[in-house]
Amino acid sequence: MREQDNVGETVVVAQDGPTGKQLVAYVVPADANLADQAEFRDSLRRALKTRLPDYMVPTHFMFLAQMPLTPNGKLDRKGLPEPDASLLQQAYVAPETELEQQIAAIWAEVLRLPQVGLNDNFFEVGGHSLLAIQITSRVQAELGLEVPLVEVFQTETLRAYVQAAATFRAGSAEDFDDLRDFLSELEAI
């Protein structure tokens, strides 16, 4: 992470979160007047994803003016602030369609959050690979949609995931129609 532009100091620690251990990156930007922290966080996440497996990319990025130090001048890990997952959720956009509501309920339950909005990013609100597996399994068991696990990683937001899931639902219906037509043709022979 230190190789990235505008990163002064950084440390990554594993902390207990609502869904288990989560990696939290504490970053002191080289430019103290960093205007857009969200854009900077996203660029760091993208850069790390190109070089690290998903489970090694921090869930949270906390930007600090300076690292807390002990009287001896070493990093004071106990002085690092706890990440607040509610601050990482986007402005809440309620799910509207039945499919959006069903999948949002699954995400919220798996992520142990009171609600998940359409613009919430799975990884920013505490998601990780094991929870992605749980979501994939629950979506299949409860909704009958066989959405590949990779969709959680590729889509990231609830809105994009629901759009992908809808294509699998539509694809499934088309496949069923094709099969029914084929069976009708066989019966006619």
PDB file of C-alpha atoms in Angstrom:
ATOM      1  CA  MET A   1       0.000   0.000   0.000  1.00  0.00           C
ATOM      2  CA  ARG A   2       2.939   2.314   0.667  1.00  0.00           C
ATOM      3  CA  GLU A   3       3.806   2.126  -3.036  1.00  0.00           C
ATOM      4  CA  GLN A   4       0.566   3.907  -3.939  1.00  0.00           C
ATOM      5  CA  ASP A   5       0.510   7.616  -4.744  1.00  0.00           C
ATOM      6  CA  ASN A   6      -0.350   9.924  -1.877  1.00  0.00           C
ATOM      7  CA  VAL A   7       0.169   7.333   0.889  1.00  0.00           C
ATOM      8  CA  GLY A   8       2.390   8.689   3.647  1.00  0.00           C
ATOM      9  CA  GLU A   9       2.191   6.224   6.508  1.00  0.00           C
ATOM     10  CA  THR A  10       0.007   3.157   6.750  1.00  0.00           C
ATOM     11  CA  VAL A  11      -0.659   0.164   8.956  1.00  0.00           C
ATOM     12  CA  VAL A  12      -3.158  -2.662   8.518  1.00  0.00           C
ATOM     13  CA  VAL A  13      -4.566  -4.470  11.549  1.00  0.00           C
ATOM     14  CA  ALA A  14      -7.052  -7.288  12.032  1.00  0.00           C
ATOM     15  CA  GLN A  15      -9.920  -6.225  14.268  1.00  0.00           C
ATOM     16  CA  ASP A  16     -13.060  -7.930  15.478  1.00  0.00           C
ATOM     17  CA  GLY A  17     -16.121  -6.777  13.547  1.00  0.00           C
ATOM     18  CA  PRO A  18     -19.772  -7.800  13.559  1.00  0.00           C
ATOM     19  CA  THR A  19     -19.023 -10.583  11.053  1.00  0.00           C
ATOM     20  CA  GLY A  20     -15.678 -11.748  12.470  1.00  0.00           C
ATOM     21  CA  LYS A  21     -12.113 -10.553  11.935  1.00  0.00           C
ATOM     22  CA  GLN A  22     -11.761  -7.724   9.450  1.00  0.00           C
ATOM     23  CA  LEU A  23      -8.712  -5.992   8.050  1.00  0.00           C
ATOM     24  CA  VAL A  24      -8.638  -2.267   8.710  1.00  0.00           C
ATOM     25  CA  ALA A  25      -6.138  -0.039   6.905  1.00  0.00           C
ATOM     26  CA  TYR A  26      -5.095   3.144   8.686  1.00  0.00           C
ATOM     27  CA  VAL A  27      -3.629   5.631   6.251  1.00  0.00           C
ATOM     28  CA  VAL A  28      -1.981   9.008   6.727  1.00  0.00           C
ATOM     29  CA  PRO A  29      -2.194  10.623   3.273  1.00  0.00           C
ATOM     30  CA  ALA A  30       0.953  12.328   2.027  1.00  0.00           C
ATOM     31  CA  ASP A  31      -1.262  15.263   1.022  1.00  0.00           C
ATOM     32  CA  ALA A  32      -2.910  16.551   4.191  1.00  0.00           C
ATOM     33  CA  ASN A  33      -5.451  18.472   2.085  1.00  0.00           C
ATOM     34  CA  LEU A  34      -6.848  15.373   0.378  1.00  0.00           C
ATOM     35  CA  ALA A  35     -10.169  16.588  -0.990  1.00  0.00           C
ATOM     36  CA  ASP A  36     -11.991  13.339  -1.797  1.00  0.00           C
ATOM     37  CA  GLN A  37     -11.405  10.527   0.692  1.00  0.00           C
ATOM     38  CA  ALA A  38     -13.998   8.276  -0.958  1.00  0.00           C
ATOM     39  CA  GLU A  39     -12.218   8.477  -4.311  1.00  0.00           C
ATOM     40  CA  PHE A  40      -8.839   7.908  -2.638  1.00  0.00           C
ATOM     41  CA  ARG A  41     -10.212   4.888  -0.735  1.00  0.00           C
ATOM     42  CA  ASP A  42     -11.649   3.445  -3.944  1.00  0.00           C
ATOM     43  CA  SER A  43      -8.367   3.925  -5.824  1.00  0.00           C
ATOM     44  CA  LEU A  44      -6.451   2.201  -3.008  1.00  0.00           C
ATOM     45  CA  ARG A  45      -8.932  -0.691  -2.987  1.00  0.00           C
ATOM     46  CA  ARG A  46      -8.697  -1.089  -6.788  1.00  0.00           C
ATOM     47  CA  ALA A  47      -4.890  -1.026  -6.691  1.00  0.00           C
ATOM     48  CA  LEU A  48      -4.748  -3.612  -3.903  1.00  0.00           C
ATOM     49  CA  LYS A  49      -7.235  -5.881  -5.675  1.00  0.00           C
ATOM     50  CA  THR A  50      -4.895  -6.101  -8.657  1.00  0.00           C
ATOM     51  CA  ARG A  51      -2.058  -7.385  -6.453  1.00  0.00           C
ATOM     52  CA  LEU A  52      -3.712  -9.227  -3.558  1.00  0.00           C
ATOM     53  CA  PRO A  53      -6.341 -11.926  -3.115  1.00  0.00           C
ATOM     54  CA  ASP A  54      -9.736 -10.554  -2.005  1.00  0.00           C
ATOM     55  CA  TYR A  55      -9.364 -11.758   1.580  1.00  0.00           C
ATOM     56  CA  MET A  56      -6.188  -9.650   1.978  1.00  0.00           C
ATOM     57  CA  VAL A  57      -7.776  -6.382   0.798  1.00  0.00           C
ATOM     58  CA  PRO A  58      -8.800  -4.318   3.847  1.00  0.00           C
ATOM     59  CA  THR A  59     -12.500  -4.047   4.579  1.00  0.00           C
ATOM     60  CA  HIS A  60     -12.186  -0.546   5.990  1.00  0.00           C
ATOM     61  CA  PHE A  61      -9.879   2.373   5.223  1.00  0.00           C
ATOM     62  CA  MET A  62      -9.489   4.935   7.986  1.00  0.00           C
ATOM     63  CA  PHE A  63      -7.744   8.205   7.153  1.00  0.00           C
ATOM     64  CA  LEU A  64      -5.805   9.883   9.950  1.00  0.00           C
ATOM     65  CA  ALA A  65      -3.923  13.158  10.264  1.00  0.00           C
ATOM     66  CA  GLN A  66      -1.156  11.218  12.035  1.00  0.00           C
ATOM     67  CA  MET A  67      -0.565   7.789  13.536  1.00  0.00           C
ATOM     68  CA  PRO A  68      -1.008   7.561  17.308  1.00  0.00           C
ATOM     69  CA  LEU A  69       2.324   6.973  19.003  1.00  0.00           C
ATOM     70  CA  THR A  70       3.394   5.670  22.418  1.00  0.00           C
ATOM     71  CA  PRO A  71       5.688   7.820  24.584  1.00  0.00           C
ATOM     72  CA  ASN A  72       8.565   5.766  23.106  1.00  0.00           C
ATOM     73  CA  GLY A  73       7.634   6.876  19.582  1.00  0.00           C
ATOM     74  CA  LYS A  74       6.249   3.504  18.447  1.00  0.00           C
ATOM     75  CA  LEU A  75       2.825   2.915  16.905  1.00  0.00           C
ATOM     76  CA  ASP A  76       0.113   2.877  19.580  1.00  0.00           C
ATOM     77  CA  ARG A  77      -2.245   0.211  18.226  1.00  0.00           C
ATOM     78  CA  LYS A  78      -4.652   0.781  21.112  1.00  0.00           C
ATOM     79  CA  GLY A  79      -4.906   4.410  20.054  1.00  0.00           C
ATOM     80  CA  LEU A  80      -6.171   3.549  16.576  1.00  0.00           C
ATOM     81  CA  PRO A  81      -9.867   4.463  16.206  1.00  0.00           C
ATOM     82  CA  GLU A  82     -12.458   1.755  15.676  1.00  0.00           C
ATOM     83  CA  PRO A  83     -14.079   1.828  12.243  1.00  0.00           C
ATOM     84  CA  ASP A  84     -17.774   2.686  12.260  1.00  0.00           C
ATOM     85  CA  ALA A  85     -19.494   0.511   9.644  1.00  0.00           C
ATOM     86  CA  SER A  86     -22.547   2.783   9.600  1.00  0.00           C
ATOM     87  CA  LEU A  87     -20.346   5.616   8.260  1.00  0.00           C
ATOM     88  CA  LEU A  88     -19.298   3.385   5.394  1.00  0.00           C
ATOM     89  CA  GLN A  89     -22.824   2.754   4.188  1.00  0.00           C
ATOM     90  CA  GLN A  90     -23.922   4.985   1.360  1.00  0.00           C
ATOM     91  CA  ALA A  91     -26.965   7.252   1.604  1.00  0.00           C
ATOM     92  CA  TYR A  92     -29.751   4.742   2.020  1.00  0.00           C
ATOM     93  CA  VAL A  93     -31.658   3.946  -1.170  1.00  0.00           C
ATOM     94  CA  ALA A  94     -34.431   1.514  -0.345  1.00  0.00           C
ATOM     95  CA  PRO A  95     -34.915  -1.621  -2.416  1.00  0.00           C
ATOM     96  CA  GLU A  96     -38.125  -1.329  -4.445  1.00  0.00           C
ATOM     97  CA  THR A  97     -38.753  -4.486  -6.444  1.00  0.00           C
ATOM     98  CA  GLU A  98     -39.549  -7.793  -4.818  1.00  0.00           C
ATOM     99  CA  LEU A  99     -36.200  -9.251  -5.888  1.00  0.00           C
ATOM    100  CA  GLU A 100     -34.321  -6.216  -4.517  1.00  0.00           C
ATOM    101  CA  GLN A 101     -36.135  -6.560  -1.187  1.00  0.00           C
ATOM    102  CA  GLN A 102     -35.500 -10.305  -0.957  1.00  0.00           C
ATOM    103  CA  ILE A 103     -31.788 -10.039  -1.719  1.00  0.00           C
ATOM    104  CA  ALA A 104     -31.380  -6.957   0.522  1.00  0.00           C
ATOM    105  CA  ALA A 105     -32.902  -8.949   3.398  1.00  0.00           C
ATOM    106  CA  ILE A 106     -30.399 -11.774   2.803  1.00  0.00           C
ATOM    107  CA  TRP A 107     -27.471  -9.345   2.662  1.00  0.00           C
ATOM    108  CA  ALA A 108     -28.605  -7.550   5.831  1.00  0.00           C
ATOM    109  CA  GLU A 109     -28.987 -10.802   7.748  1.00  0.00           C
ATOM    110  CA  VAL A 110     -25.657 -12.261   6.610  1.00  0.00           C
ATOM    111  CA  LEU A 111     -23.822  -8.960   7.227  1.00  0.00           C
ATOM    112  CA  ARG A 112     -25.632  -8.469  10.560  1.00  0.00           C
ATOM    113  CA  LEU A 113     -26.851  -5.009   9.601  1.00  0.00           C
ATOM    114  CA  PRO A 114     -30.292  -3.509  10.250  1.00  0.00           C
ATOM    115  CA  GLN A 115     -30.680  -2.657   6.554  1.00  0.00           C
ATOM    116  CA  VAL A 116     -28.757  -2.625   3.295  1.00  0.00           C
ATOM    117  CA  GLY A 117     -29.424  -0.057   0.574  1.00  0.00           C
ATOM    118  CA  LEU A 118     -29.073  -0.448  -3.156  1.00  0.00           C
ATOM    119  CA  ASN A 119     -25.844   1.587  -3.272  1.00  0.00           C
ATOM    120  CA  ASP A 120     -24.107  -0.159  -0.366  1.00  0.00           C
ATOM    121  CA  ASN A 121     -20.843  -1.844  -1.272  1.00  0.00           C
ATOM    122  CA  PHE A 122     -20.637  -5.419   0.033  1.00  0.00           C
ATOM    123  CA  PHE A 123     -17.004  -5.116   1.092  1.00  0.00           C
ATOM    124  CA  GLU A 124     -17.265  -1.659   2.639  1.00  0.00           C
ATOM    125  CA  VAL A 125     -20.078  -2.701   4.973  1.00  0.00           C
ATOM    126  CA  GLY A 126     -18.152  -5.703   6.291  1.00  0.00           C
ATOM    127  CA  GLY A 127     -18.391  -8.369   3.618  1.00  0.00           C
ATOM    128  CA  HIS A 128     -15.634 -10.855   2.886  1.00  0.00           C
ATOM    129  CA  SER A 129     -15.224 -14.087   0.942  1.00  0.00           C
ATOM    130  CA  LEU A 130     -16.841 -16.377   3.528  1.00  0.00           C
ATOM    131  CA  LEU A 131     -19.896 -14.126   3.736  1.00  0.00           C
ATOM    132  CA  ALA A 132     -20.028 -13.989  -0.071  1.00  0.00           C
ATOM    133  CA  ILE A 133     -20.316 -17.791  -0.026  1.00  0.00           C
ATOM    134  CA  GLN A 134     -23.163 -17.571   2.500  1.00  0.00           C
ATOM    135  CA  ILE A 135     -25.000 -15.026   0.359  1.00  0.00           C
ATOM    136  CA  THR A 136     -24.595 -17.138  -2.773  1.00  0.00           C
ATOM    137  CA  SER A 137     -25.871 -20.199  -0.918  1.00  0.00           C
ATOM    138  CA  ARG A 138     -28.854 -18.389   0.601  1.00  0.00           C
ATOM    139  CA  VAL A 139     -29.844 -16.758  -2.696  1.00  0.00           C
ATOM    140  CA  GLN A 140     -29.843 -20.189  -4.292  1.00  0.00           C
ATOM    141  CA  ALA A 141     -31.692 -21.923  -1.434  1.00  0.00           C
ATOM    142  CA  GLU A 142     -34.291 -19.222  -0.769  1.00  0.00           C
ATOM    143  CA  LEU A 143     -34.818 -17.715  -4.217  1.00  0.00           C
ATOM    144  CA  GLY A 144     -33.843 -20.582  -6.492  1.00  0.00           C
ATOM    145  CA  LEU A 145     -31.301 -18.423  -8.334  1.00  0.00           C
ATOM    146  CA  GLU A 146     -27.947 -19.975  -9.157  1.00  0.00           C
ATOM    147  CA  VAL A 147     -25.933 -16.771  -9.170  1.00  0.00           C
ATOM    148  CA  PRO A 148     -22.215 -17.602  -9.405  1.00  0.00           C
ATOM    149  CA  LEU A 149     -20.108 -16.620  -6.410  1.00  0.00           C
ATOM    150  CA  VAL A 150     -17.911 -14.427  -8.613  1.00  0.00           C
ATOM    151  CA  GLU A 151     -20.847 -12.017  -9.069  1.00  0.00           C
ATOM    152  CA  VAL A 152     -20.497 -10.806  -5.469  1.00  0.00           C
ATOM    153  CA  PHE A 153     -16.894  -9.843  -6.186  1.00  0.00           C
ATOM    154  CA  GLN A 154     -17.537  -8.353  -9.613  1.00  0.00           C
ATOM    155  CA  THR A 155     -20.665  -6.347  -8.823  1.00  0.00           C
ATOM    156  CA  GLU A 156     -19.934  -5.249  -5.222  1.00  0.00           C
ATOM    157  CA  THR A 157     -23.076  -3.091  -4.736  1.00  0.00           C
ATOM    158  CA  LEU A 158     -26.486  -4.511  -3.948  1.00  0.00           C
ATOM    159  CA  ARG A 159     -27.985  -2.786  -7.002  1.00  0.00           C
ATOM    160  CA  ALA A 160     -25.452  -4.359  -9.396  1.00  0.00           C
ATOM    161  CA  TYR A 161     -25.773  -7.769  -7.718  1.00  0.00           C
ATOM    162  CA  VAL A 162     -29.585  -7.712  -8.058  1.00  0.00           C
ATOM    163  CA  GLN A 163     -29.251  -6.788 -11.744  1.00  0.00           C
ATOM    164  CA  ALA A 164     -26.917  -9.754 -12.244  1.00  0.00           C
ATOM    165  CA  ALA A 165     -29.269 -12.048 -10.302  1.00  0.00           C
ATOM    166  CA  ALA A 166     -32.200 -10.901 -12.443  1.00  0.00           C
ATOM    167  CA  THR A 167     -30.353 -11.986 -15.581  1.00  0.00           C
ATOM    168  CA  PHE A 168     -29.915 -15.427 -14.056  1.00  0.00           C
ATOM    169  CA  ARG A 169     -33.625 -15.530 -13.268  1.00  0.00           C
ATOM    170  CA  ALA A 170     -34.448 -14.426 -16.816  1.00  0.00           C
ATOM    171  CA  GLY A 171     -31.930 -16.885 -18.218  1.00  0.00           C
ATOM    172  CA  SER A 172     -33.474 -19.657 -16.144  1.00  0.00           C
ATOM    173  CA  ALA A 173     -36.956 -18.866 -17.457  1.00  0.00           C
ATOM    174  CA  GLU A 174     -35.707 -18.810 -21.045  1.00  0.00           C
ATOM    175  CA  ASP A 175     -33.942 -22.128 -20.502  1.00  0.00           C
ATOM    176  CA  PHE A 176     -37.168 -23.591 -19.113  1.00  0.00           C
ATOM    177  CA  ASP A 177     -39.137 -22.314 -22.120  1.00  0.00           C
ATOM    178  CA  ASP A 178     -36.577 -23.825 -24.497  1.00  0.00           C
ATOM    179  CA  LEU A 179     -36.775 -27.138 -22.667  1.00  0.00           C
ATOM    180  CA  ARG A 180     -40.597 -27.100 -22.727  1.00  0.00           C
ATOM    181  CA  ASP A 181     -40.559 -26.369 -26.497  1.00  0.00           C
ATOM    182  CA  PHE A 182     -38.079 -29.180 -27.058  1.00  0.00           C
ATOM    183  CA  LEU A 183     -40.222 -31.621 -25.055  1.00  0.00           C
ATOM    184  CA  SER A 184     -43.301 -30.574 -27.053  1.00  0.00           C
ATOM    185  CA  GLU A 185     -41.439 -31.290 -30.281  1.00  0.00           C
ATOM    186  CA  LEU A 186     -40.409 -34.720 -28.965  1.00  0.00           C
ATOM    187  CA  GLU A 187     -43.977 -35.557 -28.004  1.00  0.00           C
ATOM    188  CA  ALA A 188     -45.145 -34.581 -31.487  1.00  0.00           C
ATOM    189  CA  ILE A 189     -42.793 -37.142 -33.064  1.00  0.00           C
TER     190      ILE A 189
END
